[in-house]
Coordinates of C-alpha atoms in Angstrom, one line a residue:
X30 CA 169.4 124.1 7.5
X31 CA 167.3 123.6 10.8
X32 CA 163.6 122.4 10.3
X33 CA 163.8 122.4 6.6
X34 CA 160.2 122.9 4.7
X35 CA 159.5 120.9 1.8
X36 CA 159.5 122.6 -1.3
X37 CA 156.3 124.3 -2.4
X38 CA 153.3 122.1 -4.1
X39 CA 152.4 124.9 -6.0
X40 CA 152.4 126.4 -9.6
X41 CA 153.6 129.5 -9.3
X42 CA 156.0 128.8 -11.9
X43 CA 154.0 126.7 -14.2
X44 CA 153.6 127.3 -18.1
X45 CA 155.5 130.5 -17.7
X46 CA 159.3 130.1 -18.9
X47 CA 162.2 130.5 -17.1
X48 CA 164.2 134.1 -16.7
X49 CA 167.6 134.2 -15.5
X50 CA 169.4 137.3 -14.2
X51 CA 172.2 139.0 -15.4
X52 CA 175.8 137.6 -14.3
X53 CA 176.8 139.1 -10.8
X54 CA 172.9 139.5 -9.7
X55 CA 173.4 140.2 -6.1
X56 CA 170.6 138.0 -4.4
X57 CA 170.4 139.0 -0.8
X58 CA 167.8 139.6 2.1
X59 CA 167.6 142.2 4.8
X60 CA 166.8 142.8 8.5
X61 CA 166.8 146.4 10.6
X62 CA 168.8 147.0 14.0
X63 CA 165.9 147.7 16.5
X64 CA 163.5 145.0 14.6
X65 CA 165.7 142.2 15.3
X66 CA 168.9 142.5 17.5
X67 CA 167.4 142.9 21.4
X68 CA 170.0 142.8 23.9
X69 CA 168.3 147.0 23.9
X70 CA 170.3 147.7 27.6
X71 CA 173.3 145.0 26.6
X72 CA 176.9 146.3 25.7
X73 CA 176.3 150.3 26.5
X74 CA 173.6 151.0 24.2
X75 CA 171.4 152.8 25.2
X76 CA 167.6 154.0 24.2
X77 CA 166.6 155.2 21.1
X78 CA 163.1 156.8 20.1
X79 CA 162.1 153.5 19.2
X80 CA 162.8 152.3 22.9
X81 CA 161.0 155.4 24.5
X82 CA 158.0 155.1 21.7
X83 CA 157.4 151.1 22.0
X84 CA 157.3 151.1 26.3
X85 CA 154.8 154.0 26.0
X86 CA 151.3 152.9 26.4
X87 CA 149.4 152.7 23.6
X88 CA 151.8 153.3 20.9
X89 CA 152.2 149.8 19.8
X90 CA 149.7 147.3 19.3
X91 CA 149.6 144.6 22.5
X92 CA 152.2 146.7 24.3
X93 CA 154.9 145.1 22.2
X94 CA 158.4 146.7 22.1
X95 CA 161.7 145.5 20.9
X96 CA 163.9 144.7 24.0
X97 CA 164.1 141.1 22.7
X98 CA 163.3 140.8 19.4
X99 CA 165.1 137.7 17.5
X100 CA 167.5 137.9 19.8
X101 CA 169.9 138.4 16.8
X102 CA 172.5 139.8 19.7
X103 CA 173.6 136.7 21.0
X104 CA 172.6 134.3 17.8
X105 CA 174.4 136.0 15.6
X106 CA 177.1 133.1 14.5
X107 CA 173.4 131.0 13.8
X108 CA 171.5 133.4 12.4
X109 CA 174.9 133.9 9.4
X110 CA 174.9 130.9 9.1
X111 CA 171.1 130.3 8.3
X112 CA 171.7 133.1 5.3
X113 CA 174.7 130.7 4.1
X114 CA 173.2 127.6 3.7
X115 CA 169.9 129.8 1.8
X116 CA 172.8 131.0 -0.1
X117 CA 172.5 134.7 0.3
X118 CA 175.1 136.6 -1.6
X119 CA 174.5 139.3 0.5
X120 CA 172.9 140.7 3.6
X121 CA 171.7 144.2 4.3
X122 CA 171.8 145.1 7.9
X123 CA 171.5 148.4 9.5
X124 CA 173.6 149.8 12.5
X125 CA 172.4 150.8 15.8
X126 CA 173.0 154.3 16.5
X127 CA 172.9 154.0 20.2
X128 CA 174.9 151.0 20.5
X129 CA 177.7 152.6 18.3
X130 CA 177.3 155.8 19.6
X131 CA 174.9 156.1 23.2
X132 CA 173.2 159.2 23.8
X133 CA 174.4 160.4 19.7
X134 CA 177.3 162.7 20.5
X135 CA 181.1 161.5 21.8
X136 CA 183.2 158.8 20.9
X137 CA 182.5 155.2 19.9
X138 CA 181.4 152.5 22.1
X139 CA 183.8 150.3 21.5
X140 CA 181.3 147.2 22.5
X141 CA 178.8 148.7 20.2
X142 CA 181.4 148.7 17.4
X143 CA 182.6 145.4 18.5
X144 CA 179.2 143.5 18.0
X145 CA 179.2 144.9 13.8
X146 CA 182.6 143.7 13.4
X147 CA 182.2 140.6 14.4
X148 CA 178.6 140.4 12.1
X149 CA 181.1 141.5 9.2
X150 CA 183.3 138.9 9.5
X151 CA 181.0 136.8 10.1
X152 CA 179.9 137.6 7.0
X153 CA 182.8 137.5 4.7
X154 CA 183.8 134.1 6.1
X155 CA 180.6 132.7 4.6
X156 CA 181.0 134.8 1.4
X157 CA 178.1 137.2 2.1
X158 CA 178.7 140.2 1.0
X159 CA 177.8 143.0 3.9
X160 CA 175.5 146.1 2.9
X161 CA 175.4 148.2 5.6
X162 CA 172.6 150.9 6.1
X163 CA 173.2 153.5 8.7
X164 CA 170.3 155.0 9.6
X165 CA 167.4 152.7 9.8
X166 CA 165.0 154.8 12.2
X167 CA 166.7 154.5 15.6
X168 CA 167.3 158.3 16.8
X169 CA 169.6 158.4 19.9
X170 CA 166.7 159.4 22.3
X171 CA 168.8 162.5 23.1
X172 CA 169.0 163.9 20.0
X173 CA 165.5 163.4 19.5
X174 CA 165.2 165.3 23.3
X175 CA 167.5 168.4 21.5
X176 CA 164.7 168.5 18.9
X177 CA 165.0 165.4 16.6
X178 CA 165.4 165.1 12.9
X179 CA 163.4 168.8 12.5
X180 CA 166.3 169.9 14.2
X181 CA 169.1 171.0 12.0
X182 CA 171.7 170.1 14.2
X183 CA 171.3 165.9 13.9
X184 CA 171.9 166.1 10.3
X185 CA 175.6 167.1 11.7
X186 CA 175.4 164.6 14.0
X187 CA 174.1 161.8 11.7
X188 CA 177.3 162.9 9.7
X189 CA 179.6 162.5 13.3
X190 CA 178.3 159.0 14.1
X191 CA 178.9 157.7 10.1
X192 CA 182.5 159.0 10.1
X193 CA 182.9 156.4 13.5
X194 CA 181.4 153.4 11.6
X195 CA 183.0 154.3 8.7
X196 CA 186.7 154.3 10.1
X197 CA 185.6 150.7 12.0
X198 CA 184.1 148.9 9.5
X199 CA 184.8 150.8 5.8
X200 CA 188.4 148.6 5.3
X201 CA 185.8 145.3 5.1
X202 CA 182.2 146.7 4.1
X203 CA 182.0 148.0 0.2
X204 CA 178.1 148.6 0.2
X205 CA 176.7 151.7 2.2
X206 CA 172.9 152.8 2.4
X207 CA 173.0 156.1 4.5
X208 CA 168.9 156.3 5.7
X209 CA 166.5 153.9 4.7
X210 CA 162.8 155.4 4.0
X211 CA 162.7 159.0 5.3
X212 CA 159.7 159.9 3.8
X213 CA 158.4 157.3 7.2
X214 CA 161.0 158.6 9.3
X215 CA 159.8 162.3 8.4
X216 CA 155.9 161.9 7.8
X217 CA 155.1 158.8 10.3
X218 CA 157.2 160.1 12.6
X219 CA 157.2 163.8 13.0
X220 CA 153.1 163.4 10.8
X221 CA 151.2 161.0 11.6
X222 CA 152.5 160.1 15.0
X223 CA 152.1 156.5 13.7
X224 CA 155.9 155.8 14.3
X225 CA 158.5 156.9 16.9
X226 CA 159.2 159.7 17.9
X227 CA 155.2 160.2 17.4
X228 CA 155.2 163.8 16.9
X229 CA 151.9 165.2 14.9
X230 CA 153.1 168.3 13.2
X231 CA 153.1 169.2 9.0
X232 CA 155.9 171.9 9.7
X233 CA 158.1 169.8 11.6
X234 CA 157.5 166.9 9.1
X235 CA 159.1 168.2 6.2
X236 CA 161.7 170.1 8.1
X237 CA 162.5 166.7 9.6
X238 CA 162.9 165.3 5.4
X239 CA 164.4 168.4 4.7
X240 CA 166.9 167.7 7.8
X241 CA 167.3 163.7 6.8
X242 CA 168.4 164.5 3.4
X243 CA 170.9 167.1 4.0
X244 CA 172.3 164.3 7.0
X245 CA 172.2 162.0 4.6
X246 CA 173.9 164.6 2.2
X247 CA 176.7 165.0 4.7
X248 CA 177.0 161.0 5.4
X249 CA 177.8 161.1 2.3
X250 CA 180.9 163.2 2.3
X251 CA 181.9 162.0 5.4
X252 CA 181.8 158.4 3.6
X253 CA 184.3 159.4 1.0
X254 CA 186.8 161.2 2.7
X255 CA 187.2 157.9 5.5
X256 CA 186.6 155.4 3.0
X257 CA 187.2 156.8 -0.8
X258 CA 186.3 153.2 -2.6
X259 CA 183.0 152.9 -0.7
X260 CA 179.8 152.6 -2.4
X261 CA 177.6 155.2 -1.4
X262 CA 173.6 155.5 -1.6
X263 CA 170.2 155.7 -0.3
X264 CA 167.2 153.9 0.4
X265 CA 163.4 155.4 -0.5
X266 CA 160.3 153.6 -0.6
X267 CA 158.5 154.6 -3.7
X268 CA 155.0 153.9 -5.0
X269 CA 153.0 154.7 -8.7
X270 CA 150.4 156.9 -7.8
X271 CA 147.5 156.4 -9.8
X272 CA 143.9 158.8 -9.9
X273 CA 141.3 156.9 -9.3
X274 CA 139.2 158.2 -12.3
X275 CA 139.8 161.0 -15.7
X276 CA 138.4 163.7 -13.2
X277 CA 140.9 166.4 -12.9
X278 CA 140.4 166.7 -9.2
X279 CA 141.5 163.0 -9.0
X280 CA 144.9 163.8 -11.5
X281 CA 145.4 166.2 -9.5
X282 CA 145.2 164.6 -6.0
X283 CA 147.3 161.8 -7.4
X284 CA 149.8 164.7 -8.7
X285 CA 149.7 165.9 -5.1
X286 CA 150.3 162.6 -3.5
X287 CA 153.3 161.8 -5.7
X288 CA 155.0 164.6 -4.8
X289 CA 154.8 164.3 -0.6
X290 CA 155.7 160.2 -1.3
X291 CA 158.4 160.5 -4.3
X292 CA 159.4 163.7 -5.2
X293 CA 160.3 165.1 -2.3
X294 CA 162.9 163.0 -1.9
X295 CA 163.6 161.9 -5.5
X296 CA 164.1 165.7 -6.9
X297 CA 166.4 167.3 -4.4
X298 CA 168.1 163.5 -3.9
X299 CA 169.1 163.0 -7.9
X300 CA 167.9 167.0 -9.2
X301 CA 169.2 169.4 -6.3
X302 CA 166.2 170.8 -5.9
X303 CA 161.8 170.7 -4.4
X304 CA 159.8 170.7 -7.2
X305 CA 157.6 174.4 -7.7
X306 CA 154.8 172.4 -7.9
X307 CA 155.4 170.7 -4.4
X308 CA 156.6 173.8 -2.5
X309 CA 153.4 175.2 -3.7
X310 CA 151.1 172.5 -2.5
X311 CA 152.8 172.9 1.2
X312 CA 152.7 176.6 1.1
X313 CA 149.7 176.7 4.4
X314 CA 152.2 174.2 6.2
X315 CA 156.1 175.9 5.6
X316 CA 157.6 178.5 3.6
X317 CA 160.7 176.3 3.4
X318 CA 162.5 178.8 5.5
X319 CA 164.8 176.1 6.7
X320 CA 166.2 175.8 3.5
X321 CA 169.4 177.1 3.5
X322 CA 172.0 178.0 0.8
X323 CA 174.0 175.2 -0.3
X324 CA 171.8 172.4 1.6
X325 CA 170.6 171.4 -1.5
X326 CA 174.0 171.1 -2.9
X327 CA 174.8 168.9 -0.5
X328 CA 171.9 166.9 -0.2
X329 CA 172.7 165.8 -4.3
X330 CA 175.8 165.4 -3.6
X331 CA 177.0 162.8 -6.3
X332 CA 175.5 158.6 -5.1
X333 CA 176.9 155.4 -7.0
X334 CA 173.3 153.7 -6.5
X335 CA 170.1 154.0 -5.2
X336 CA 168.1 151.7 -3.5
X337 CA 164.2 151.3 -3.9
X338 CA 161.7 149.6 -1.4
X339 CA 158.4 148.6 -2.9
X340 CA 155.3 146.9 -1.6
X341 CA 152.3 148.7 -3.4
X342 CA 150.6 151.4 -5.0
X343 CA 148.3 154.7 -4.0
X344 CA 145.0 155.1 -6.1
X345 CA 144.1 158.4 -5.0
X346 CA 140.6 160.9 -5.6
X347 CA 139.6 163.7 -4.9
X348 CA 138.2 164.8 -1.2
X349 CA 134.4 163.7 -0.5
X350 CA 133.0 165.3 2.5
X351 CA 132.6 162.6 5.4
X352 CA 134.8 159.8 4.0
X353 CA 135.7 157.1 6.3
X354 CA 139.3 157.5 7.9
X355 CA 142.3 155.7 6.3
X356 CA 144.2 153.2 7.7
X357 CA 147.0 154.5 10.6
X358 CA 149.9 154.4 8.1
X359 CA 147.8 156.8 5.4
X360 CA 146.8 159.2 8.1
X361 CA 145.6 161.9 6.7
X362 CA 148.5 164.1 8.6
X363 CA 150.9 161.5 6.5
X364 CA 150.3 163.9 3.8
X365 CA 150.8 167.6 5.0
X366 CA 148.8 170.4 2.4
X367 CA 146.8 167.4 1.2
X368 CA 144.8 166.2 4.5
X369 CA 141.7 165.3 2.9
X370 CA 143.0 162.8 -0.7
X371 CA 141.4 159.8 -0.6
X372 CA 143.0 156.8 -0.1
X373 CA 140.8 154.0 -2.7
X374 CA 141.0 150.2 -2.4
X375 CA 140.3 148.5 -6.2
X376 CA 139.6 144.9 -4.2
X377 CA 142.6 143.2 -5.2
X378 CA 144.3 140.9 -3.0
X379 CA 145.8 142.5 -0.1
X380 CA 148.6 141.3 2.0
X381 CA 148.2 140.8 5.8
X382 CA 149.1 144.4 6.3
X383 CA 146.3 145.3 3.8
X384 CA 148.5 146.6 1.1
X385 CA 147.6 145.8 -2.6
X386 CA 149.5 143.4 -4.4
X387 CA 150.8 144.8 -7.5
X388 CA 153.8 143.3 -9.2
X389 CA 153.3 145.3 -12.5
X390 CA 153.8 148.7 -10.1
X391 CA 157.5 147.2 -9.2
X392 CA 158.5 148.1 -13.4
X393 CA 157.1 151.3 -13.3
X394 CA 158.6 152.5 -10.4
X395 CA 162.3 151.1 -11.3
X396 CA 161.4 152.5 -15.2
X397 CA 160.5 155.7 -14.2
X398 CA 163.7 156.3 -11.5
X399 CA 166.1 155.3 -14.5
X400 CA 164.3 157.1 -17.1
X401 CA 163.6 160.5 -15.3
X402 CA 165.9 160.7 -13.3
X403 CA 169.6 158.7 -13.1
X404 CA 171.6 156.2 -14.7
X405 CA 173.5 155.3 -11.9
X406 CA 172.7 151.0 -10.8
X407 CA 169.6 150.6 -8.9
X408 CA 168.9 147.8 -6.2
X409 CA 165.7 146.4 -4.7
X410 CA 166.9 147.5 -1.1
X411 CA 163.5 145.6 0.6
X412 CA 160.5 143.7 -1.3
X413 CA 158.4 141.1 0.3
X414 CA 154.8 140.5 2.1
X415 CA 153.2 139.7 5.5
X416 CA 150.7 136.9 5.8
X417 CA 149.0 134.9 8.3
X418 CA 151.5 131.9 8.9
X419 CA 151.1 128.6 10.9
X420 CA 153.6 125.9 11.6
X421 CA 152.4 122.4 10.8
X422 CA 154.5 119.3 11.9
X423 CA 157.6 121.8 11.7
X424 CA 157.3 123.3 8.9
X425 CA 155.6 126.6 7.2
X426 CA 154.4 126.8 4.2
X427 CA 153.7 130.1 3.0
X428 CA 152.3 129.9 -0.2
X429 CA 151.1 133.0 -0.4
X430 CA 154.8 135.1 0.0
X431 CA 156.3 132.9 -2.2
X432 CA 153.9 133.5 -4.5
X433 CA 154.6 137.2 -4.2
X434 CA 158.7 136.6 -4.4
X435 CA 157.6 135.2 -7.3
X436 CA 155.5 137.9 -9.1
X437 CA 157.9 140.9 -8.0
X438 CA 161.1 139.0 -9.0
X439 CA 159.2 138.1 -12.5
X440 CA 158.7 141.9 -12.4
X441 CA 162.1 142.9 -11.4
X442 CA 163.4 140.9 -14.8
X443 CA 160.8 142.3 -17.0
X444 CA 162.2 145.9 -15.5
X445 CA 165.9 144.9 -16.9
X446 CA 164.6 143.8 -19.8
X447 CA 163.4 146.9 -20.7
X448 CA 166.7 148.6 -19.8
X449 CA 166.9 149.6 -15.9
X450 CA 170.5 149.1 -14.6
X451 CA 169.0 146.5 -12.0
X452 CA 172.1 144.8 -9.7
X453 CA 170.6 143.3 -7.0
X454 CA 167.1 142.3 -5.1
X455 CA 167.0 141.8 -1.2
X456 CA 164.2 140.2 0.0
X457 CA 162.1 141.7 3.3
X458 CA 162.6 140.1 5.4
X459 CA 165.3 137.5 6.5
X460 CA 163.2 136.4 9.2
X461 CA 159.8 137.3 10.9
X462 CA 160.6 140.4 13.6
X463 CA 159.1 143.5 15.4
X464 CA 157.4 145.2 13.0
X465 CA 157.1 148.3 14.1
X466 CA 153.8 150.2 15.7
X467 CA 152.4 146.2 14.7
X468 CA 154.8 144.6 17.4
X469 CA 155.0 140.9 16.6
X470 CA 151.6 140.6 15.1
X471 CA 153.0 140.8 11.4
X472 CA 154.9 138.6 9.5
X473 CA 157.4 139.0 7.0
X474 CA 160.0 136.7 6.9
X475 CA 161.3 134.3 4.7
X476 CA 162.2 132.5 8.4
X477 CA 159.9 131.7 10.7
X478 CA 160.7 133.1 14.6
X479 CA 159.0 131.5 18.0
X480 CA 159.2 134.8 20.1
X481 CA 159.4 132.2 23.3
X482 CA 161.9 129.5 22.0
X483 CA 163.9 131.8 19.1
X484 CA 163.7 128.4 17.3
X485 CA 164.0 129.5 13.4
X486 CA 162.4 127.5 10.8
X487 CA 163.1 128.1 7.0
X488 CA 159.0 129.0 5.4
X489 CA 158.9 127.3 2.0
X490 CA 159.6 130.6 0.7
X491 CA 162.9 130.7 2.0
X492 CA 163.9 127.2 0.1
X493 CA 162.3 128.4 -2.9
X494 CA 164.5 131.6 -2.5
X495 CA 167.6 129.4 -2.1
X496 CA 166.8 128.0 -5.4
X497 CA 166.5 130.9 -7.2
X498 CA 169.5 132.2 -5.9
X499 CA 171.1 128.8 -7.4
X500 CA 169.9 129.0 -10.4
X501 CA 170.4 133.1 -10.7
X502 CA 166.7 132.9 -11.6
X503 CA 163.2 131.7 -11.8
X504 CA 162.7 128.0 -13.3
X505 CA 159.5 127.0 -14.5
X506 CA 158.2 123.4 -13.2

């Protein structure tokens, strides 16, 4: 391992015993397409809304866009095998639409193709087991010209594009996420504006989830007829939604809240259907006209896992007249019906992107997904937190994150002690990248990246990871 960091002087671990995970943990980490490959005009890709959103001005902070990134295009052989010697079991990475297929309708690129085949094997030569996620908010800028995800007609595209990767890469890749997060795909994108394509519409936000579900409905069939042994699932970021007080209006904010951020998807996902409750609260924004029969059919069509991102929770109250505005991400067009929740801090420690730390919300969220609503294995598809890091005589020592690994992995085991079918955990993020509408000014990886040298250097975090992964748990010191 380049530029190695020396392992942590701190007690995170102290007076606390150790936990180990159940044989066959998958221990990996995970990384996007547009956050970290570059090479954006290289091999016939071509844009994606990300491209078009990131070179308009204004859109993301410093003018940053994604042209470059890591550079993870032409390191690739390094990059595999940095996750080798941390001892990553596995690595979830997500295809670029445009590289595999430019401009989202037609045949393969072959080049495109040719790039993820050579990451695969890459892969299994080191042992690392590929997870491969489909869709991770790259729209084929001409698909997103024809109308975008509110469009019915890219849901049948989305399924086109997975039946190509599927037939290239399904003999050697077992583990498939079809979208990662669409509630941000749907309500930053097509909501707030905060994210590409920056559309500001209610309407056109939920037809866009409605219109991500049902592709990811139809990936989903496409994935089993090319490749029937796959393993087939989804990715949502989910959050406990707490009221901020006993006052009805604030139960009933934070009932409106958890339905736009976790029933939406969860219900018609693992239930085939919106829940009344829901459809009610949006009832001034759509009157779900672009529901059609048998969508929802297809949208539940059968999964053999589910993946769950989690970084915080949402403390909600009732509206007060003249509140101060809530950060971009919690726009108040984020949450169509229910403009004007409040959005409460409790002063807790935050992260860098000013998200509350809450470990103890990680067991909730996993209980209450197996409890109320599957039985099928659940996976930690992304977990992990930015902060402020400096490199000092080579190394970084970021206390903080590994603190947090720490605290959501002790979390993680307490959830499978209680009886979740937990399988795997993948830390966010493999290395520090683009973070979206932030650009390069947050920081989440376990590796360290200088934008101008693409040197990689290992943050404590990452050798503490290693260890865990060793050990197939946490070891007190």
């Amino acid at each position: 391992m380049s530029n190695p960091a020396s392992p942590p002087a701190v007690g995170v671990l102290d007076d606390r015993p150790p936990l180990t995970f159940p044989p066959g943990f998958l221990w990996g980490a995970a990384t996007a397409a547009y956050q970290i490959e570059g090479a954006a005009a290289e091999g016939g890709r071509t844009p994606s809304i990300w491209d078009t959103f990131s070179h308009t001005p204004g859109r993301v902070v410093e003018g940053h866009t994604g042209d470059v990134a890591c550079d993870h295009y032409h390191r690739l052989g390094a990059d595999v095998a940095l996750m080798a010697e941390l001892g990553l079991k596995s690595y979830r990475f997500s295809v670029s639409w445009p590289r595999v297929q430019p401009g989202g309708t037609g045949p393969a690129n072959a080049e495109g193709l040719d790039f993820y085949r050579r990451l695969v094997d890459e892969l299994l030569s080191h042992g690392i087991e590929p997870w491969l996620t489909l869709y991770h908010w790259d729209l084929p800028q001409p698909l997103e010209d024809a109308g975008g995800w509110p469009a019915r007609d890219t849901a049948a595209r989305f399924a086109d594009y997975t039946t190509l990767v599927a037939d290239a890469l399904g003999d050697r890749v077992r583990y498939w996420t079809t979208l990662n997060e669409p509630w941000c795909s749907a309500f930053l994108g097509y909501g707030s504006g905060a994210h590409a394509p920056g559309r500001s519409d209610g309407a056109e936000a939920v037809r866009a989830g409605h219109h991500l579900m049902l592709g990811h409905g139809l990936a989903v069939r496409a994935l089993r007829a090319a490749r029937p042994t796959a393993e087939v699932g989804v990715t949502v970021n989910l959050y406990p939604v707490d009221p901020a007080g006993d006052a009805p209006a604030d139960v009933d904010a934070a009932r409106r809240i958890d339905g736009l951020a976790n029933r939406f998807f969860l219900d018609p996902l693992l239930r085939g259907s919106y829940p009344a409750d829901l459809m009610a609260d949006l009832a001034g924004v759509t009157d779900f006209g672009h529901v059609r029969d048998g969508d929802l059919a297809t949208i539940s069509t059968p999964l053999d896992m589910v993946g769950v991102n989690y970084y915080s929770r949402h403390v909600v109250a009732a509206p007060v007249p003249g509140a101060e505005p809530e950060p971009y991400w919690r726009a108040p067009s984020c949450w169509p019906g229910s403009e004007d929740v409040r959005f409460v801090t409790r002063g807790v420690p935050v992260t860098d992107m000013n998200w509350e730390i809450d470990a103890p919300g990680l067991v909730e969220t996993l209980r209450r997904v197996h409890e109320q609503y599957t039985d099928l294995p659940l996976y930690v598809t992304e977990n992990g937190s930015a902060f402020v890091d400096e490199v000092v005589d080579g190394q970084v020592d970021d206390v903080d994150r590994l603190a947090y690994f720490d605290a959501h992995l002790r979390a993680a085991h307490e959830a499978i002690e209680a009886g979740v079918p937990l399988r795997g955990y993948f830390a966010w993020s493999l290395m520090d990248n683009f973070e979206w509408a932030w650009g390069y000014t947050k920081r989440f990886g376990m590796v360290h990246v200088d934008y101008d040298s693409q040197v990689r250097i290992p943050k404590s975090s990452a050798r503490w990871y290693a260890e865990v992964i060793r050990r197939n748990g946490l070891a007190a010191q």
